[in-house]
Coordinates of C-alpha atoms and ligand atoms in Angstrom, one line a residue:
X731 CA 51.1 50.7 6.8
X732 CA 50.3 47.3 5.2
X733 CA 48.5 48.3 2.0
X734 CA 51.3 47.9 -0.4
X735 CA 51.3 44.8 -2.5
X736 CA 53.8 45.4 -5.4
X737 CA 56.2 42.5 -5.9
X738 CA 59.4 42.8 -3.8
X739 CA 62.8 42.6 -5.2
X740 CA 62.0 43.6 -8.8
X741 CA 63.5 47.1 -8.4
X742 CA 60.6 48.8 -10.0
X743 CA 56.9 48.6 -9.9
X744 CA 55.1 46.6 -12.6
X745 CA 52.2 48.7 -13.6
X746 CA 48.8 47.5 -14.7
X747 CA 47.5 48.2 -18.1
X748 CA 45.0 51.2 -17.6
X749 CA 41.4 49.9 -17.4
X750 CA 40.2 52.5 -19.9
X751 CA 41.6 50.6 -22.8
X752 CA 38.9 48.0 -22.4
X753 CA 35.4 48.7 -23.7
X754 CA 34.1 45.2 -23.4
X755 CA 33.4 43.1 -20.3
X756 CA 35.4 40.0 -21.3
X757 CA 38.4 42.1 -22.3
X758 CA 38.4 43.4 -18.7
X759 CA 37.7 39.9 -17.2
X760 CA 40.6 38.4 -19.1
X761 CA 43.2 41.2 -18.5
X762 CA 42.3 43.2 -15.4
X763 CA 44.5 42.7 -12.4
X764 CA 47.4 41.1 -14.3
X765 CA 50.9 42.4 -13.6
X766 CA 53.7 41.7 -16.0
X767 CA 55.8 39.0 -14.4
X768 CA 59.4 39.8 -13.8
X769 CA 60.4 36.4 -15.3
X770 CA 58.0 36.7 -18.3
X771 CA 55.5 34.1 -17.2
X772 CA 52.3 34.5 -19.3
X773 CA 50.0 33.7 -16.4
X774 CA 50.5 34.8 -12.8
X775 CA 52.7 32.4 -10.9
X776 CA 51.6 30.6 -7.8
X777 CA 53.5 32.4 -5.1
X778 CA 53.5 29.4 -2.7
X779 CA 55.6 31.1 -0.1
X780 CA 54.6 31.9 3.5
X781 CA 57.1 34.7 3.8
X782 CA 59.2 37.2 1.9
X783 CA 62.9 38.0 2.3
X784 CA 64.8 41.2 2.8
X785 CA 68.1 42.2 1.3
X786 CA 69.1 43.8 4.5
X787 CA 67.9 44.5 8.1
X788 CA 67.3 48.0 7.0
X789 CA 65.0 46.9 4.2
X790 CA 63.1 44.8 6.6
X791 CA 62.7 47.8 8.8
X792 CA 61.5 49.9 5.8
X793 CA 58.9 47.2 4.8
X794 CA 57.5 46.9 8.3
X795 CA 57.3 50.7 8.8
X796 CA 55.6 51.1 5.4
X797 CA 58.3 53.3 3.9
X798 CA 58.9 50.7 1.2
X799 CA 56.4 48.7 -0.7
X800 CA 56.6 45.0 -0.6
X801 CA 55.2 41.8 0.7
X802 CA 55.9 40.6 4.2
X803 CA 53.9 37.5 5.1
X804 CA 51.3 35.7 3.0
X805 CA 48.5 36.0 5.7
X806 CA 48.9 39.8 5.1
X807 CA 49.2 39.7 1.3
X808 CA 50.4 37.6 -1.6
X809 CA 51.0 38.5 -5.3
X810 CA 48.8 35.7 -6.6
X811 CA 45.9 36.7 -4.3
X812 CA 46.4 40.3 -5.3
X813 CA 45.7 39.6 -8.9
X814 CA 42.4 38.0 -8.0
X815 CA 41.5 40.9 -5.8
X816 CA 42.3 43.5 -8.6
X817 CA 40.3 41.6 -11.2
X818 CA 37.2 41.5 -9.0
X819 CA 37.7 45.2 -8.0
X820 CA 37.7 46.0 -11.7
X821 CA 34.7 43.9 -12.6
X822 CA 32.5 45.2 -9.8
X823 CA 33.2 48.8 -10.9
X824 CA 33.4 48.4 -14.7
X825 CA 31.7 51.4 -16.4
X826 CA 31.8 53.7 -13.4
X827 CA 34.3 56.0 -11.6
X828 CA 33.9 54.2 -8.3
X829 CA 37.1 53.0 -6.7
X830 CA 36.9 50.0 -4.4
X831 CA 39.3 47.8 -2.5
X832 CA 38.9 44.0 -2.2
X833 CA 40.3 41.6 0.2
X834 CA 40.4 37.9 -0.8
X835 CA 39.4 35.4 1.8
X836 CA 39.5 31.6 2.4
X837 CA 35.7 31.5 2.0
X838 CA 32.6 33.5 1.6
X839 CA 32.0 33.0 5.3
X840 CA 35.4 34.3 6.2
X841 CA 34.7 37.5 4.1
X842 CA 31.4 38.0 5.8
X843 CA 33.0 37.4 9.3
X844 CA 35.6 40.1 8.5
X845 CA 32.9 42.5 7.5
X846 CA 30.8 41.9 10.6
X847 CA 33.7 42.1 13.0
X848 CA 35.3 45.2 11.5
X849 CA 32.2 47.3 10.8
X850 CA 30.2 46.4 13.9
X851 CA 30.7 46.7 17.7
X852 CA 28.8 45.7 20.8
X853 CA 25.4 47.4 20.9
X854 CA 25.1 47.6 17.1
X855 CA 22.3 45.9 15.2
X856 CA 22.1 44.5 11.7
X857 CA 18.8 44.8 9.7
X858 CA 18.4 41.9 7.2
X859 CA 16.0 40.2 4.9
X860 CA 14.8 36.8 6.1
X861 CA 15.9 35.0 3.0
X862 CA 19.7 34.6 3.6
X863 CA 22.4 32.1 3.0
X864 CA 22.2 29.5 5.8
X865 CA 25.8 30.2 7.1
X866 CA 25.1 34.0 7.2
X867 CA 21.9 33.4 9.0
X868 CA 23.7 31.3 11.6
X869 CA 26.5 33.7 12.0
X870 CA 24.0 36.5 12.7
X871 CA 21.9 34.4 15.1
X872 CA 24.4 32.1 16.8
X873 CA 27.8 33.9 16.9
X874 CA 27.2 37.6 16.8
X875 CA 24.6 37.9 19.7
X876 CA 27.3 36.7 22.2
X877 CA 29.3 39.8 21.1
X878 CA 26.1 41.9 21.7
X879 CA 25.5 42.4 18.0
X880 CA 21.9 41.7 17.4
X881 CA 20.0 41.1 14.2
X882 CA 16.5 42.3 13.1
X883 CA 14.9 40.2 10.4
X884 CA 12.4 42.0 8.1
X885 CA 10.8 41.5 4.7
X886 CA 13.1 44.0 3.0
X887 CA 11.2 43.6 -0.3
X888 CA 9.2 46.3 1.2
X889 CA 11.5 49.4 1.8
X890 CA 8.9 51.1 3.9
X891 CA 9.4 48.5 6.6
X892 CA 13.1 49.0 6.4
X893 CA 12.5 52.8 6.9
X894 CA 10.3 52.2 9.9
X895 CA 13.1 50.3 11.6
X896 CA 15.7 52.8 10.7
X897 CA 13.6 55.7 12.0
X898 CA 12.8 53.9 15.3
X899 CA 16.1 52.3 16.1
X900 CA 19.3 54.3 15.9
X901 CA 21.4 51.3 17.0
X902 CA 20.9 49.7 13.5
X903 CA 24.4 50.2 12.1
X904 CA 24.1 48.0 9.0
X905 CA 21.6 46.8 6.4
X906 CA 22.7 43.5 5.1
X907 CA 21.1 42.1 1.9
X908 CA 21.5 39.2 -0.5
X909 CA 19.9 39.4 -3.9
X910 CA 18.8 37.1 -5.5
X911 CA 18.6 34.8 -2.5
X912 CA 17.8 31.2 -1.6
X913 CA 15.7 29.2 -2.1
X914 CA 12.8 31.1 -3.7
X915 CA 15.1 33.5 -5.6
X916 CA 13.7 36.5 -3.8
X917 CA 15.2 39.9 -4.8
X918 CA 15.3 43.1 -2.8
X919 CA 15.6 46.6 -4.4
X920 CA 19.2 47.6 -4.0
X921 CA 18.7 51.2 -5.0
X922 CA 16.0 52.0 -2.6
X923 CA 17.7 50.3 0.4
X924 CA 21.0 52.0 -0.4
X925 CA 19.2 55.3 -0.6
X926 CA 17.7 54.7 2.8
X927 CA 21.0 53.7 4.3
X928 CA 22.5 56.9 3.1
X929 CA 19.6 59.0 4.3
X930 CA 19.8 57.5 7.8
X931 CA 23.6 57.4 7.8
X932 CA 24.0 53.6 8.1
X933 CA 26.1 51.3 6.0
X934 CA 24.7 48.8 3.6
X935 CA 26.3 45.5 2.5
X936 CA 25.2 43.3 -0.4
X937 CA 26.1 39.6 -1.0
X938 CA 26.3 39.5 -4.8
X939 CA 27.2 35.8 -5.1
X940 CA 24.1 34.6 -7.0
X941 CA 24.3 37.5 -9.6
X942 CA 28.1 38.0 -10.1
X943 CA 29.3 41.5 -11.2
X944 CA 28.4 40.5 -14.8
X945 CA 24.7 40.5 -14.0
X946 CA 24.6 43.1 -11.2
X947 CA 26.9 45.8 -9.8
X948 CA 25.6 46.9 -6.3
X949 CA 28.2 49.7 -6.0
X950 CA 26.3 51.5 -8.8
X951 CA 23.5 52.1 -6.3
X952 CA 25.7 53.4 -3.5
X953 CA 26.2 50.1 -1.6
X954 CA 29.2 50.4 0.8
X955 CA 30.3 46.7 0.8
X956 CA 30.0 43.9 -1.6
X957 CA 30.6 40.2 -0.7
X958 CA 31.1 37.2 -2.8
X959 CA 31.4 33.5 -2.2
X960 CA 33.9 33.1 -5.1
X961 CA 33.4 29.4 -4.6
X962 CA 30.3 29.7 -6.9
X963 CA 30.0 31.5 -10.3
X964 CA 33.3 33.5 -10.0
X965 CA 35.4 30.4 -9.8
X966 CA 32.8 28.7 -11.9
X967 CA 34.3 25.2 -11.9
X968 CA 33.8 24.1 -8.4
X969 CA 37.6 23.7 -7.8
X970 CA 38.1 25.9 -4.8
X971 CA 36.4 27.6 -1.8
X972 CA 36.9 31.3 -1.6
X973 CA 35.4 34.7 -0.8
X974 CA 36.0 38.4 -1.1
X975 CA 35.0 41.5 0.8
X976 CA 35.0 44.7 -1.3
X977 CA 34.4 48.2 0.1
X978 CA 34.2 51.7 -1.3
X979 CA 35.6 53.4 1.8
X980 CA 39.3 52.7 0.9
X981 CA 40.5 54.0 4.3
X982 CA 38.2 51.7 6.1
X983 CA 39.3 48.8 3.9
X984 CA 43.0 49.5 4.4
X985 CA 42.7 50.0 8.2
X986 CA 39.9 48.2 10.1
X987 CA 38.9 45.6 7.5
X988 CA 42.6 44.7 6.7
X989 CA 43.3 44.4 10.4
X990 CA 40.3 42.1 11.0
X991 CA 41.2 40.0 8.0
X992 CA 44.8 39.6 9.1
X993 CA 44.0 38.9 12.8
X994 CA 41.0 36.6 12.2
X995 CA 43.3 34.7 9.8
X996 CA 40.8 33.9 7.0
X997 CA 43.3 34.4 4.2
X998 CA 43.1 32.6 0.9
X999 CA 46.0 30.8 -0.7
X1000 CA 47.9 31.0 -4.0
X1001 CA 46.5 27.8 -5.5
X1002 CA 42.8 28.7 -4.9
X1003 CA 43.5 32.2 -6.0
X1004 CA 45.1 30.9 -9.2
X1005 CA 42.1 28.7 -10.0
X1006 CA 39.7 31.7 -9.3
X1007 CA 41.7 34.0 -11.6
X1008 CA 41.5 31.5 -14.5
X1009 CA 37.8 30.8 -13.9
X1010 CA 36.8 34.5 -13.9
X1011 CA 38.3 35.1 -17.4
X1012 CA 35.3 33.2 -18.9
X1013 CA 32.6 34.7 -16.6
X1014 CA 30.7 36.6 -19.4
X1015 CA 30.7 33.5 -21.7
X1016 CA 29.6 31.2 -18.9
X1017 CA 26.9 33.5 -17.4
X1018 CA 25.4 34.1 -20.9
X1019 CA 25.0 30.4 -21.3
X1020 CA 24.0 29.7 -17.7
X1021 CA 21.2 32.3 -18.0
X1022 CA 20.0 31.3 -21.4
X1023 CA 19.7 27.7 -20.2
X1024 CA 18.0 28.8 -17.0
X1025 CA 15.3 30.7 -18.9
X1026 CA 14.7 27.7 -21.2
X1027 CA 14.5 25.4 -18.2
X1028 CA 12.1 27.7 -16.4
X1029 CA 9.8 27.8 -19.4
X1030 CA 9.9 24.0 -19.7
X1031 CA 9.2 23.4 -16.0
X1032 CA 6.4 26.0 -15.9
X1033 CA 4.2 24.0 -18.2
X1034 CA 5.1 20.5 -16.9
X1035 CA 2.1 18.7 -15.4
X1036 CA 4.2 17.3 -12.4
X1037 CA 5.4 20.8 -11.4
X1038 CA 3.2 23.0 -9.2
X1039 CA 5.3 26.2 -9.3
X1040 CA 8.5 27.6 -10.7
X1041 CA 10.5 30.3 -8.8
X1042 CA 12.5 32.1 -11.4
X1043 CA 12.8 35.9 -11.6
X1044 CA 12.8 35.7 -15.4
X1045 CA 9.2 34.6 -15.3
X1046 CA 6.8 37.6 -15.1
X1047 CA 4.7 35.8 -12.4
X1048 CA 7.6 35.8 -10.0
X1049 CA 6.8 38.5 -7.4
X1050 CA 10.3 40.1 -7.7
X1051 CA 10.4 40.0 -11.5
X1052 CA 10.3 43.7 -11.8
X1053 CA 13.0 44.3 -9.1
X1054 CA 15.3 41.7 -10.8
X1055 CA 14.8 43.3 -14.3
X1056 CA 15.6 46.7 -12.9
X1057 CA 19.0 45.8 -11.4
X1058 CA 20.2 42.7 -13.2
X1059 CA 21.3 42.2 -16.8
X1060 CA 19.7 38.7 -16.9
X1061 CA 17.7 36.9 -14.2
X1062 CA 20.5 34.6 -13.3
X1063 CA 21.1 30.8 -13.3
X1064 CA 19.4 29.9 -10.1
X1065 CA 15.8 28.6 -9.9
X1066 CA 13.7 26.4 -7.8
X1067 CA 10.5 24.5 -8.4
X1068 CA 7.8 22.6 -6.4
X1069 CA 6.8 19.1 -7.4
X1070 CA 3.1 18.4 -6.9
X1071 CA 3.9 15.0 -5.4
X1072 CA 5.7 16.5 -2.3
X1073 CA 8.5 14.8 -0.4
X1074 CA 8.3 11.4 -2.1
X1075 CA 8.2 13.0 -5.5
X1076 CA 11.3 15.0 -4.6
X1077 CA 13.2 11.9 -3.6
X1078 CA 12.1 9.9 -6.6
X1079 CA 12.9 12.8 -9.0
X1080 CA 16.4 13.2 -7.5
X1081 CA 17.1 9.5 -7.8
X1082 CA 16.2 9.4 -11.5
X1083 CA 18.5 12.1 -12.6
X1084 CA 21.1 10.8 -15.1
X1085 CA 23.2 13.7 -16.3
X1086 CA 22.4 16.5 -13.8
X1087 CA 24.3 16.2 -10.6
X1088 CA 22.8 15.6 -7.1
X1089 CA 24.6 18.0 -4.8
X1090 CA 24.3 21.3 -2.9
X1091 CA 26.4 24.3 -3.9
X1092 CA 25.9 26.2 -7.1
X1093 CA 27.6 28.1 -9.9
X1094 CA 29.6 25.3 -11.5
X1095 CA 29.6 24.3 -15.2
X1096 CA 27.4 21.3 -14.6
X1097 CA 23.8 21.5 -13.6
X1098 CA 23.3 20.9 -9.9
X1099 CA 20.1 19.9 -8.1
X1100 CA 19.3 19.6 -4.5
X1101 CA 16.2 18.6 -2.6
X1102 CA 16.3 20.8 0.6
X1103 CA 13.6 18.8 2.5
X1104 CA 15.7 15.6 2.3
X1105 CA 19.2 17.2 2.3
X1106 CA 20.1 20.7 3.6
X1107 CA 17.0 21.1 5.6
X1108 CA 16.3 17.5 6.7
X1109 CA 15.1 17.5 10.3
X1110 CA 14.2 21.2 10.3
X1111 CA 10.6 21.5 11.7
X1112 CA 8.0 21.9 9.0
X1113 CA 6.7 25.3 10.2
X1114 CA 10.3 26.7 10.1
X1115 CA 10.9 25.3 6.6
X1116 CA 7.7 26.9 5.4
X1117 CA 8.6 30.2 6.8
X1118 CA 11.6 30.2 4.4
X1119 CA 9.5 28.9 1.5
X1120 CA 11.0 25.3 1.7
X1121 CA 8.1 23.0 0.8
X1122 CA 8.5 19.2 0.9
X1123 CA 8.6 18.9 -2.9
X1124 CA 10.9 21.9 -3.5
X1125 CA 13.9 21.3 -5.8
X1126 CA 16.7 23.9 -6.1
X1127 CA 18.6 24.0 -9.3
X1128 CA 21.8 25.7 -10.4
X1129 CA 21.5 25.5 -14.2
X1130 CA 24.8 24.6 -15.9
X1131 CA 26.3 25.2 -19.3
X1132 CA 25.6 21.8 -20.9
X1133 CA 23.5 21.8 -24.1
X1134 CA 20.0 22.7 -23.2
X1135 CA 18.4 19.8 -25.0
X1136 CA 20.3 17.4 -22.7
X1137 CA 19.3 19.3 -19.6
X1138 CA 15.7 19.3 -20.6
X1139 CA 15.8 15.6 -21.6
X1140 CA 17.2 14.6 -18.3
X1141 CA 14.6 16.6 -16.3
X1142 CA 11.9 15.3 -18.6
X1143 CA 12.7 11.6 -18.0
X1144 CA 13.2 12.2 -14.2
X1145 CA 9.8 13.9 -14.0
X1146 CA 8.1 11.3 -16.2
X1147 CA 6.9 8.8 -13.6
X1148 CA 5.8 11.3 -10.9
Ligands
PLP1598 C1 28.0 29.8 -0.6 C2 27.5 31.1 -0.2 C3 28.1 31.8 0.9 C4 29.2 31.2 1.7 O1 30.3 31.0 1.0 P1 31.5 29.9 1.3 O2 32.4 30.2 0.2 O3 30.8 28.6 1.2 O4 32.0 30.2 2.7 C5 27.6 33.0 1.2 N1 26.6 33.6 0.5 C6 26.0 33.0 -0.5 C7 24.9 33.6 -1.2 C8 26.4 31.7 -0.9 O5 25.8 31.0 -1.9

C-alpha cells in the first residue's frame, strides 16, 4: 500500500523525463530522478517536513488505504529522498532493461541491516568472503547469531568452494559479497557467484560501495540486491552519511524490504539526500580523475624503495587483476601498500603527510590515508590482523582528485626519510 511517492497536493503527477533520451552516463547522472517542481525550483527542494497533510478526512483515508498516491510520513517516504533513490536506480541499471527499486537509508549499515532482517529468518545462513567492511563483519558475527542467523566465511575468490558449501548446506539463504574489498582490494567474480546463486536458488547481494555504478553494475550479472554506503564516492564530498538498498524483486522491495526499513527506522533525511543528489551529478568526472590518479600513484609506489608491496587491482601482479578487469570499467580509486619499515615507518609516514589527509573513510575529493595498525585495528591481535592482510606497515589510501603531481610530491617527501 505504501509504494506511492508522487508529490501530494499538486493535482497531477509530475512525470520523469524518459531515460532513453540519455545516451551518456553523465547526462543520466545529472538528470535522472528529477521531477519538475510544482513551484519551478531548478533543484529539488529540501522537504524538511516530518508529515504531510490531507485536504479532508476522506483523502487521509484514501492515502492510508493506498487508493491515492501521496506522501504520509517522512520515515515512510519523502520527495527529496525519492529523487536520490531514483537517480541511483537509474545509474545501477543504465544500459540494461533491468528494473530495480531502491530505498534510501540513514547509513550503509542501516541499508545492510534492512537487507539482512528482511531477506533472512532464524535458521538461515549467509555465505560471505572473509574480506568485508568491518561493520558488516560485526553485524554478521555479533548481532545476527542471536537471531539464529549464522555466517559462513569462505574465500569466495574460488567459486568452487562456494559451490561446495551450497551443495552441502541447504540452509544457506544468501551469498553476500563486497568487491573490491578492504584492505587488500580483493575482488570476487560477481558473474560466477551470481550464476551459482541462481543455480542453487539462493539470493546474492553485492556491496558496490568501492566501485560505484560508474565502474561496476552488479545487476548485469544477475545479482539480486546491491548495497551502497552513499557516504563514500556517491556523495563524494564527505558531507553526509547515507546508504541505499536496491533490489530487482520489486514485489519484495515494496513489501518485506519496505516494511523492515520503516519499522527499523533507518530512514535518511532531506538534507543528506540533497547533498547526495548534488554529489552524484559529477560521479563520472570524479571517478575518471580518482581512477587516473590511483593508477599513477600505484605505479609511483610500486618502484619506491621504501615500499614492499602495492595492492591495486590495476597492477597486473595483483592476484585479482583479471577479475577486476572483467567486471570493472577502471580498477577504482582505493589502494593499499606495505612499508618495508613496519609499524614505526607507518606512524612516521603518516605524521609527515602535508597535503593528503590522515583519516579513515574514503571516496572524498581529497586524498585520504589511514594506517590500520595504529588506527582502525589498533589492539587487534597480530594473528587476527594478518588473517585479514593487515600488516604493521600497511597504509590504506583513497586517492583524491587533486593534481597528481601534488599527490606524488606529498607521498615522496613523506616516504623520503623511511
Ligand atoms: C563505509 C562502508 C559501509 C558502511 O557504511 P556507513 O555509511 O558508514 O554506514 C559498508 N560497506 C562498505 C564497503 C563501506 O566502505
